[in-house]
Amino acid sequence: MGDTTVFDVLVIGGGPAGYTAALYAVRAGLSCLVIEKMAAGGQMCETAMIDNYPGFPEGVDGFTLGDAMGKGAARFGAKTVFAEVTALRLTESPKVAVTAEGSFFARTVIVATGATHRHLGLDGEQAMIGRGVGYCATCDGMFYRGKRVAVVGGGNSAVADALYLSGICQHVTLIHRRHELRASPIYLAPLKAKENLTLTLNSRAVALLGDTRITGVTVEENESGTRYDLPVDGVFISIGRDPITALVKGQLTLDDSGYIVADETTKTNLAGVFAAGDVRTKPLRQIVTATADGATAAYFAEEYLRQNNNA
């Protein structure tokens, strides 16, 4: 199968960054193909309720928002293939994406494959997502206003999540497996100043409690092995993310954490290749910043094509 057409823009990933890029590309008169392995919206589809995306005062579920983004791009002519990309050849001309459905070709590529949250691997963790288990405090924290929550992790993101939640929750417990936090020192003073925030160090979360919703978490102290149940309404797991960059490793420059090095122009080290959304090095990973990246990537893809007399 596949398509011998050489598209102006090939977007890898149909999340908010990918479909915004596709929308802006086709509205600029460019031909565009999106390749997405799951469904329109990508990982966003797994989010039961999104309350921090502008324009939805009552919130919107991730599947509905993703589907709407896909339809918006399709309305102006963007095409979609649902398949998993098994190889990307970004240095060739035209550039090539290989899938089980065949190979696809384009003059420019926008990589919008995203990043996955690391899981603790506890029993019931997957089933409890949206039922007390969360990975994004700024996305889901408002559901726990006035309640008790735990944050698992010890890096900058975990401490930032704990500080954010302490402003809206009754109490926050920050659980970290080492004897000291890995977060930057700048976070430590405000952390210790929070009266409704407890640091639980040298300890691990070893079990989730609750049948249909989280009611608590079992904590184990590393040195003594003592276990106890901590009653909470929610558990935010903030132990890092893994960027989905295996396809571009060795072709695009990655930072120490594996994210694609691309600044606010979304340009990578390869001409005609752009990185948008959670997959690129950036300070904030949210749906709204992903859509901004998508629009930017489409703009610079159009500029590249124009300067190279391809558009």
XYZ file of C-alpha atoms in Angstrom, residues 118-129 133 135 208 237:
16
model
C 6.621 7.125 33.485
C 4.493 4.810 35.605
C 5.285 3.355 38.998
C 4.138 -0.061 37.828
C 1.844 -0.646 40.790
C -1.107 -3.044 40.638
C -4.221 -1.200 39.512
C -2.308 1.904 38.432
C -3.550 1.832 34.844
C -7.136 1.121 35.868
C -7.138 4.002 38.344
C -6.050 6.670 35.865
C -4.295 8.485 39.742
C 0.291 12.406 36.013
C -2.666 1.919 45.723
C 2.912 10.354 39.892
